[in-house]
Amino acid sequence: MKIMEIEGGKKLTGTIRISGAKNATVALIPAAILTDEEATICNIPEITDTEALCDILKELNVGVKRASESIIINPEQMENKEISEKFSKKLRASYYFMGALLGKYKKAVMYFPGGCSIGARPIDLHLKGFEALGAKVTNEGNKYTVEAEELHGANIYLDIASVGATINIMLAAVKAKGKTVIENAAKEPEIVNIATFLNNMGAKITGAGTSSIKIIGVDHLGKCFHEVIPDRIEAGTYVIIGALCGNPLKIDNVIPEHIDSLLSKLEEAGVILEVGADYILVQSGENYKAVDIKTAVYPGFATDLQQPFTVLQTQSKGKSKTTETIWENRFMHIPYLKALGANISVKNQTATIIGPTKLTGCEVVATDLRAGAAMVVAGLTAEGKTTITNVEHILRGYEQIVEKLTEVGAKITLKEI
Ligand code: UD1
C-alpha cells in the first residue's frame, strides 16, 4: 500500500504543467482499436488508468508501443476475445471497449466495469443505445455479451446527458450502416476530443460539443495522429491549490474556457487570477468570501472539482453550500475534512461549510480519486503533517502529482508501506 505524507502550510511558487486529460485518454485508447491501420496518440498521461487500458489492449493482442508521452496502437493482429474480469474491474473506462469492439466486430464480451464508488453508476443508457443500433445484450451475472448481426443507424435520446453513454454510442455507431443521431448528448470537451480523433481516422461525426451529435457510418477507418487535450480537472485542482497556497503559482498548458465555471466561482470568492491564452496565474489571498456551488453537466460546475473546491470553502468567511447533483455518494471526503478541523454538515445532497476554520494535519483516507485530490489540497493547506492512505486512487488520475508539487516547493512524499 502507498501513502502520501504532506507537511502543510508551505507557500508554492513556480509553474505546474498540466498533462493530457485522463477522461479523454481512457476513451481514446479503446477508440483506437477501431482503426484498420495504426493510431498514434500524443500527450498521453502516465497514470495507472492508462496502464490498465494498455493491459486490455495486450490481452486482445493489439500492438502497443509507448514512447515518452506518445502511444502507438496497432490492431492489425487483434483478436476479439473476452476481456477478463480482473481487467474489466480495474477501472470504469474499460466499458469503452464494449462500444469499440461492438463497432468493429459487432460483438463484445466483458464484465461490469469498476471505478470509484461515487454512486450506483449503472450502464443502462449505454446498453439501450447499443440495442437501438441493433445489438442484443445478454448478461450472466457480471458478464455482458453485446452482439449484432448488423449495426444500423438510429435516433437515440439519452434520458441523462451521460458522458460515458455518449462516447460509447459514438464508438459503436461510427461503422454502423446509415445515420445515427444522439440527442441530449453530453457536451464535455473530452467528447469533442474523441470525435476529432475518430474523424481523423475517417469517421463522419458532426455536432460533438453540442447536445445533438450526428454520425454517418463508414466502412473503413485509417491511420491517424492525434493529441490529447489538457486535463481540465487536473488544471482546476492545481488552480484551487494556487488559491490556497500560491505565491504565485502558474498553471500552464490549460484551456481556460474548459474551467470557466470554476474560474468564475473563484473570482466570486475573491481569488485574484490572471487568465492567459493557455495559462492561469494564481496568488493565494486572505478574506475569501463564502460562495455556493451546484454541480452540473458541462459547462456547469464539474462534479470532479466539487471535492477539491470544498477545501477552499473551509477557508472562506461565512456559510457556503455545495450541492452535488450528479453522483449520490460524493461527500466521502467530508468526514476527513472535519477531522482536519473543518466545520461541515451534510444533509441529503448538500454540504454546508462554515469558515474559515484552521486545518491541522492528521491521518486521512483517499476514498476515491477526487476525494483523494481534496485530501492533497487540504494537506497542503493544513498546518503540520497530513498522512493520506489509499493513494492508489489519486495515482489513477494525477500524473506525477508528487513531483509536480515538490517542484513548486511542497513538502510531499510518496511511501510504500
Ligand atoms: C464521467 C467521468 C467522471 C465524471 C462524470 C460526470 C470519465 C472516465 N469519467 O463519468 O469523472 O464525474 O463523467 O461528469 O470520463 N447514468 C445512468 N445510466 C447510465 C450512465 C450514467 O443513470 O447508463 C447516470 C450516472 O449514474 C450519473 C450520471 O448519469 O448519475 C452521469 O454519469 P456519466 O456522465 O455517465 O458519468 P461517467 O461517464 O461514468
Tab-separated table of N, CA and C in Angstrom, residues 12 14-18 230-276 278-285 288 301 305 308-313 373 376-377 380-381 398 401 404-405 408:
chain	number	residue	atom	x	y	z
A	12	LEU	N	3.649	27.963	-2.286
A	12	LEU	CA	4.102	27.279	-3.503
A	12	LEU	C	4.339	28.294	-4.619
A	14	GLY	N	6.054	28.907	-8.627
A	14	GLY	CA	6.609	28.311	-9.846
A	14	GLY	C	5.502	27.901	-10.794
A	15	THR	N	5.864	26.953	-11.666
A	15	THR	CA	4.934	26.571	-12.738
A	15	THR	C	4.611	25.083	-12.667
A	16	ILE	N	3.345	24.777	-12.813
A	16	ILE	CA	2.916	23.376	-12.918
A	16	ILE	C	2.340	23.181	-14.313
A	17	ARG	N	2.881	22.211	-15.040
A	17	ARG	CA	2.405	21.947	-16.397
A	17	ARG	C	1.342	20.848	-16.370
A	18	ILE	N	0.226	21.142	-16.989
A	18	ILE	CA	-0.893	20.195	-16.975
A	18	ILE	C	-0.694	19.099	-18.027
A	230	PRO	N	-5.535	19.088	-22.805
A	230	PRO	CA	-5.078	19.198	-21.406
A	230	PRO	C	-6.198	18.810	-20.431
A	231	ASP	N	-5.804	18.285	-19.297
A	231	ASP	CA	-6.761	17.793	-18.307
A	231	ASP	C	-7.370	18.961	-17.524
A	232	ARG	N	-8.662	19.219	-17.769
A	232	ARG	CA	-9.294	20.380	-17.114
A	232	ARG	C	-9.495	20.131	-15.615
A	233	ILE	N	-9.607	18.860	-15.223
A	233	ILE	CA	-9.830	18.585	-13.794
A	233	ILE	C	-8.507	18.718	-13.037
A	234	GLU	N	-7.435	18.210	-13.657
A	234	GLU	CA	-6.118	18.383	-13.033
A	234	GLU	C	-5.818	19.885	-12.932
A	235	ALA	N	-6.093	20.624	-14.029
A	235	ALA	CA	-5.834	22.070	-14.036
A	235	ALA	C	-6.627	22.744	-12.920
A	236	GLY	N	-7.910	22.410	-12.826
A	236	GLY	CA	-8.762	23.030	-11.808
A	236	GLY	C	-8.262	22.727	-10.401
A	237	THR	N	-7.796	21.492	-10.193
A	237	THR	CA	-7.289	21.112	-8.860
A	237	THR	C	-6.090	21.990	-8.493
A	238	TYR	N	-5.157	22.170	-9.451
A	238	TYR	CA	-3.969	22.980	-9.144
A	238	TYR	C	-4.319	24.466	-9.008
A	239	VAL	N	-5.334	24.937	-9.729
A	239	VAL	CA	-5.738	26.344	-9.567
A	239	VAL	C	-6.277	26.537	-8.138
A	240	ILE	N	-7.035	25.557	-7.656
A	240	ILE	CA	-7.552	25.659	-6.276
A	240	ILE	C	-6.378	25.634	-5.289
A	241	ILE	N	-5.403	24.775	-5.548
A	241	ILE	CA	-4.206	24.738	-4.679
A	241	ILE	C	-3.531	26.105	-4.698
A	242	GLY	N	-3.443	26.703	-5.896
A	242	GLY	CA	-2.832	28.034	-6.018
A	242	GLY	C	-3.606	29.077	-5.221
A	243	ALA	N	-4.933	28.971	-5.228
A	243	ALA	CA	-5.756	29.945	-4.493
A	243	ALA	C	-5.512	29.828	-2.987
A	244	LEU	N	-5.072	28.648	-2.546
A	244	LEU	CA	-4.846	28.442	-1.112
A	244	LEU	C	-3.383	28.596	-0.710
A	245	CYS	N	-2.467	28.244	-1.625
A	245	CYS	CA	-1.040	28.219	-1.259
A	245	CYS	C	-0.136	28.926	-2.268
A	246	GLY	N	-0.661	29.456	-3.357
A	246	GLY	CA	0.191	30.011	-4.420
A	246	GLY	C	0.867	31.304	-4.020
A	247	ASN	N	2.128	31.459	-4.528
A	247	ASN	CA	2.857	32.689	-4.153
A	247	ASN	C	3.803	33.155	-5.258
A	248	PRO	N	3.412	33.355	-6.474
A	248	PRO	CA	2.188	32.852	-7.107
A	248	PRO	C	2.473	31.512	-7.757
A	249	LEU	N	1.414	30.864	-8.207
A	249	LEU	CA	1.537	29.576	-8.885
A	249	LEU	C	0.997	29.745	-10.299
A	250	LYS	N	1.805	29.303	-11.288
A	250	LYS	CA	1.348	29.390	-12.679
A	250	LYS	C	0.935	27.990	-13.132
A	251	ILE	N	-0.277	27.882	-13.620
A	251	ILE	CA	-0.763	26.598	-14.120
A	251	ILE	C	-0.719	26.725	-15.642
A	252	ASP	N	0.149	25.923	-16.246
A	252	ASP	CA	0.449	26.087	-17.665
A	252	ASP	C	-0.135	24.939	-18.486
A	253	ASN	N	-0.314	25.208	-19.783
A	253	ASN	CA	-0.889	24.232	-20.711
A	253	ASN	C	-2.339	23.893	-20.321
A	254	VAL	N	-3.114	24.951	-20.247
A	254	VAL	CA	-4.523	24.829	-19.849
A	254	VAL	C	-5.370	25.422	-20.968
A	255	ILE	N	-6.585	24.924	-21.144
A	255	ILE	CA	-7.557	25.632	-21.989
A	255	ILE	C	-8.519	26.289	-21.005
A	256	PRO	N	-8.291	27.584	-20.678
A	256	PRO	CA	-9.048	28.199	-19.574
A	256	PRO	C	-10.561	28.105	-19.743
A	257	GLU	N	-11.067	28.170	-20.978
A	257	GLU	CA	-12.537	28.139	-21.115
A	257	GLU	C	-13.115	26.794	-20.654
A	258	HIS	N	-12.296	25.744	-20.593
A	258	HIS	CA	-12.802	24.456	-20.102
A	258	HIS	C	-13.099	24.485	-18.605
A	259	ILE	N	-12.531	25.479	-17.894
A	259	ILE	CA	-12.823	25.562	-16.448
A	259	ILE	C	-13.435	26.924	-16.093
A	260	ASP	N	-14.158	27.494	-17.057
A	260	ASP	CA	-14.812	28.791	-16.832
A	260	ASP	C	-15.667	28.820	-15.572
A	261	SER	N	-16.436	27.740	-15.352
A	261	SER	CA	-17.362	27.756	-14.210
A	261	SER	C	-16.566	27.806	-12.898
A	262	LEU	N	-15.436	27.097	-12.843
A	262	LEU	CA	-14.596	27.140	-11.645
A	262	LEU	C	-13.993	28.543	-11.487
A	263	LEU	N	-13.453	29.084	-12.591
A	263	LEU	CA	-12.776	30.377	-12.501
A	263	LEU	C	-13.753	31.458	-12.042
A	264	SER	N	-15.002	31.414	-12.525
A	264	SER	CA	-15.920	32.467	-12.101
A	264	SER	C	-16.291	32.302	-10.626
A	265	LYS	N	-16.370	31.069	-10.139
A	265	LYS	CA	-16.648	30.867	-8.698
A	265	LYS	C	-15.455	31.343	-7.849
A	266	LEU	N	-14.249	31.099	-8.346
A	266	LEU	CA	-13.065	31.548	-7.595
A	266	LEU	C	-13.045	33.080	-7.539
A	267	GLU	N	-13.379	33.713	-8.677
A	267	GLU	CA	-13.390	35.183	-8.688
A	267	GLU	C	-14.459	35.721	-7.745
A	268	GLU	N	-15.608	35.029	-7.730
A	268	GLU	CA	-16.689	35.438	-6.810
A	268	GLU	C	-16.216	35.358	-5.350
A	269	ALA	N	-15.362	34.373	-5.065
A	269	ALA	CA	-14.842	34.218	-3.694
A	269	ALA	C	-13.764	35.256	-3.372
A	270	GLY	N	-13.264	35.933	-4.425
A	270	GLY	CA	-12.247	36.955	-4.195
A	270	GLY	C	-10.840	36.525	-4.560
A	271	VAL	N	-10.711	35.401	-5.260
A	271	VAL	CA	-9.377	34.922	-5.662
A	271	VAL	C	-8.901	35.770	-6.854
A	272	ILE	N	-7.650	36.237	-6.762
A	272	ILE	CA	-7.096	37.043	-7.851
A	272	ILE	C	-6.435	36.103	-8.856
A	273	LEU	N	-6.926	36.167	-10.091
A	273	LEU	CA	-6.418	35.273	-11.139
A	273	LEU	C	-5.955	36.093	-12.327
A	274	GLU	N	-4.890	35.628	-12.968
A	274	GLU	CA	-4.541	36.191	-14.275
A	274	GLU	C	-4.751	35.055	-15.271
A	275	VAL	N	-5.688	35.264	-16.187
A	275	VAL	CA	-6.010	34.198	-17.129
A	275	VAL	C	-5.415	34.528	-18.490
A	276	GLY	N	-4.431	33.733	-18.912
A	276	GLY	CA	-3.807	33.945	-20.222
A	276	GLY	C	-4.426	33.024	-21.257
A	278	ASP	N	-3.178	30.280	-22.509
A	278	ASP	CA	-3.026	28.861	-22.161
A	278	ASP	C	-2.449	28.674	-20.759
A	279	TYR	N	-2.623	29.696	-19.916
A	279	TYR	CA	-2.144	29.544	-18.533
A	279	TYR	C	-3.052	30.317	-17.578
A	280	ILE	N	-2.911	29.987	-16.295
A	280	ILE	CA	-3.614	30.729	-15.243
A	280	ILE	C	-2.610	30.981	-14.134
A	281	LEU	N	-2.496	32.241	-13.736
A	281	LEU	CA	-1.581	32.598	-12.656
A	281	LEU	C	-2.450	32.906	-11.438
A	282	VAL	N	-2.114	32.300	-10.322
A	282	VAL	CA	-2.977	32.476	-9.143
A	282	VAL	C	-2.128	32.692	-7.891
A	283	GLN	N	-2.578	33.657	-7.099
A	283	GLN	CA	-1.875	34.022	-5.867
A	283	GLN	C	-2.843	33.786	-4.708
A	284	SER	N	-2.359	33.167	-3.639
A	284	SER	CA	-3.294	32.945	-2.520
A	284	SER	C	-3.583	34.272	-1.834
A	285	GLY	N	-4.780	34.393	-1.315
A	285	GLY	CA	-5.167	35.643	-0.656
A	285	GLY	C	-5.823	35.355	0.672
A	288	TYR	N	-11.303	35.365	1.832
A	288	TYR	CA	-12.170	34.883	0.752
A	288	TYR	C	-13.611	34.870	1.255
A	301	PHE	N	-20.654	23.577	-13.248
A	301	PHE	CA	-19.545	23.307	-12.323
A	301	PHE	C	-19.275	21.795	-12.291
A	305	LEU	N	-14.613	18.537	-9.674
A	305	LEU	CA	-13.889	19.600	-8.941
A	305	LEU	C	-14.595	19.988	-7.647
A	308	PRO	N	-12.330	18.934	-4.372
A	308	PRO	CA	-11.232	19.873	-4.085
A	308	PRO	C	-11.738	21.276	-3.705
A	309	PHE	N	-12.863	21.719	-4.328
A	309	PHE	CA	-13.351	23.081	-4.064
A	309	PHE	C	-13.836	23.249	-2.617
A	310	THR	N	-14.347	22.168	-2.028
A	310	THR	CA	-14.856	22.310	-0.653
A	310	THR	C	-13.730	22.715	0.317
A	311	VAL	N	-12.484	22.379	-0.040
A	311	VAL	CA	-11.366	22.774	0.841
A	311	VAL	C	-11.258	24.301	0.850
A	312	LEU	N	-11.411	24.911	-0.325
A	312	LEU	CA	-11.370	26.377	-0.397
A	312	LEU	C	-12.522	26.967	0.423
A	313	GLN	N	-13.674	26.310	0.374
A	313	GLN	CA	-14.824	26.817	1.142
A	313	GLN	C	-14.551	26.800	2.643
A	373	ALA	N	-7.844	13.872	-4.202
A	373	ALA	CA	-7.307	15.176	-4.616
A	373	ALA	C	-7.648	16.226	-3.555
A	376	VAL	N	-5.255	16.047	-0.770
A	376	VAL	CA	-3.970	16.679	-1.082
A	376	VAL	C	-4.098	18.195	-0.909
A	377	VAL	N	-5.178	18.778	-1.441
A	377	VAL	CA	-5.400	20.226	-1.312
A	377	VAL	C	-5.450	20.588	0.178
A	380	LEU	N	-2.003	20.295	1.941
A	380	LEU	CA	-1.099	21.411	1.620
A	380	LEU	C	-1.497	22.677	2.386
A	381	THR	N	-2.792	22.803	2.661
A	381	THR	CA	-3.316	23.989	3.339
A	381	THR	C	-3.146	23.889	4.858
A	398	TYR	N	-3.797	11.503	-11.494
A	398	TYR	CA	-2.930	12.694	-11.462
A	398	TYR	C	-1.503	12.280	-11.788
A	401	ILE	N	1.997	13.640	-9.529
A	401	ILE	CA	1.492	14.675	-8.611
A	401	ILE	C	2.548	15.061	-7.562
A	404	LYS	N	5.336	17.098	-9.354
A	404	LYS	CA	4.874	18.430	-9.765
A	404	LYS	C	4.784	19.374	-8.558
A	405	LEU	N	4.261	18.856	-7.443
A	405	LEU	CA	4.102	19.711	-6.256
A	405	LEU	C	5.449	19.979	-5.585
A	408	VAL	N	7.390	22.893	-7.039
A	408	VAL	CA	6.985	24.271	-6.701
A	408	VAL	C	7.111	24.556	-5.200
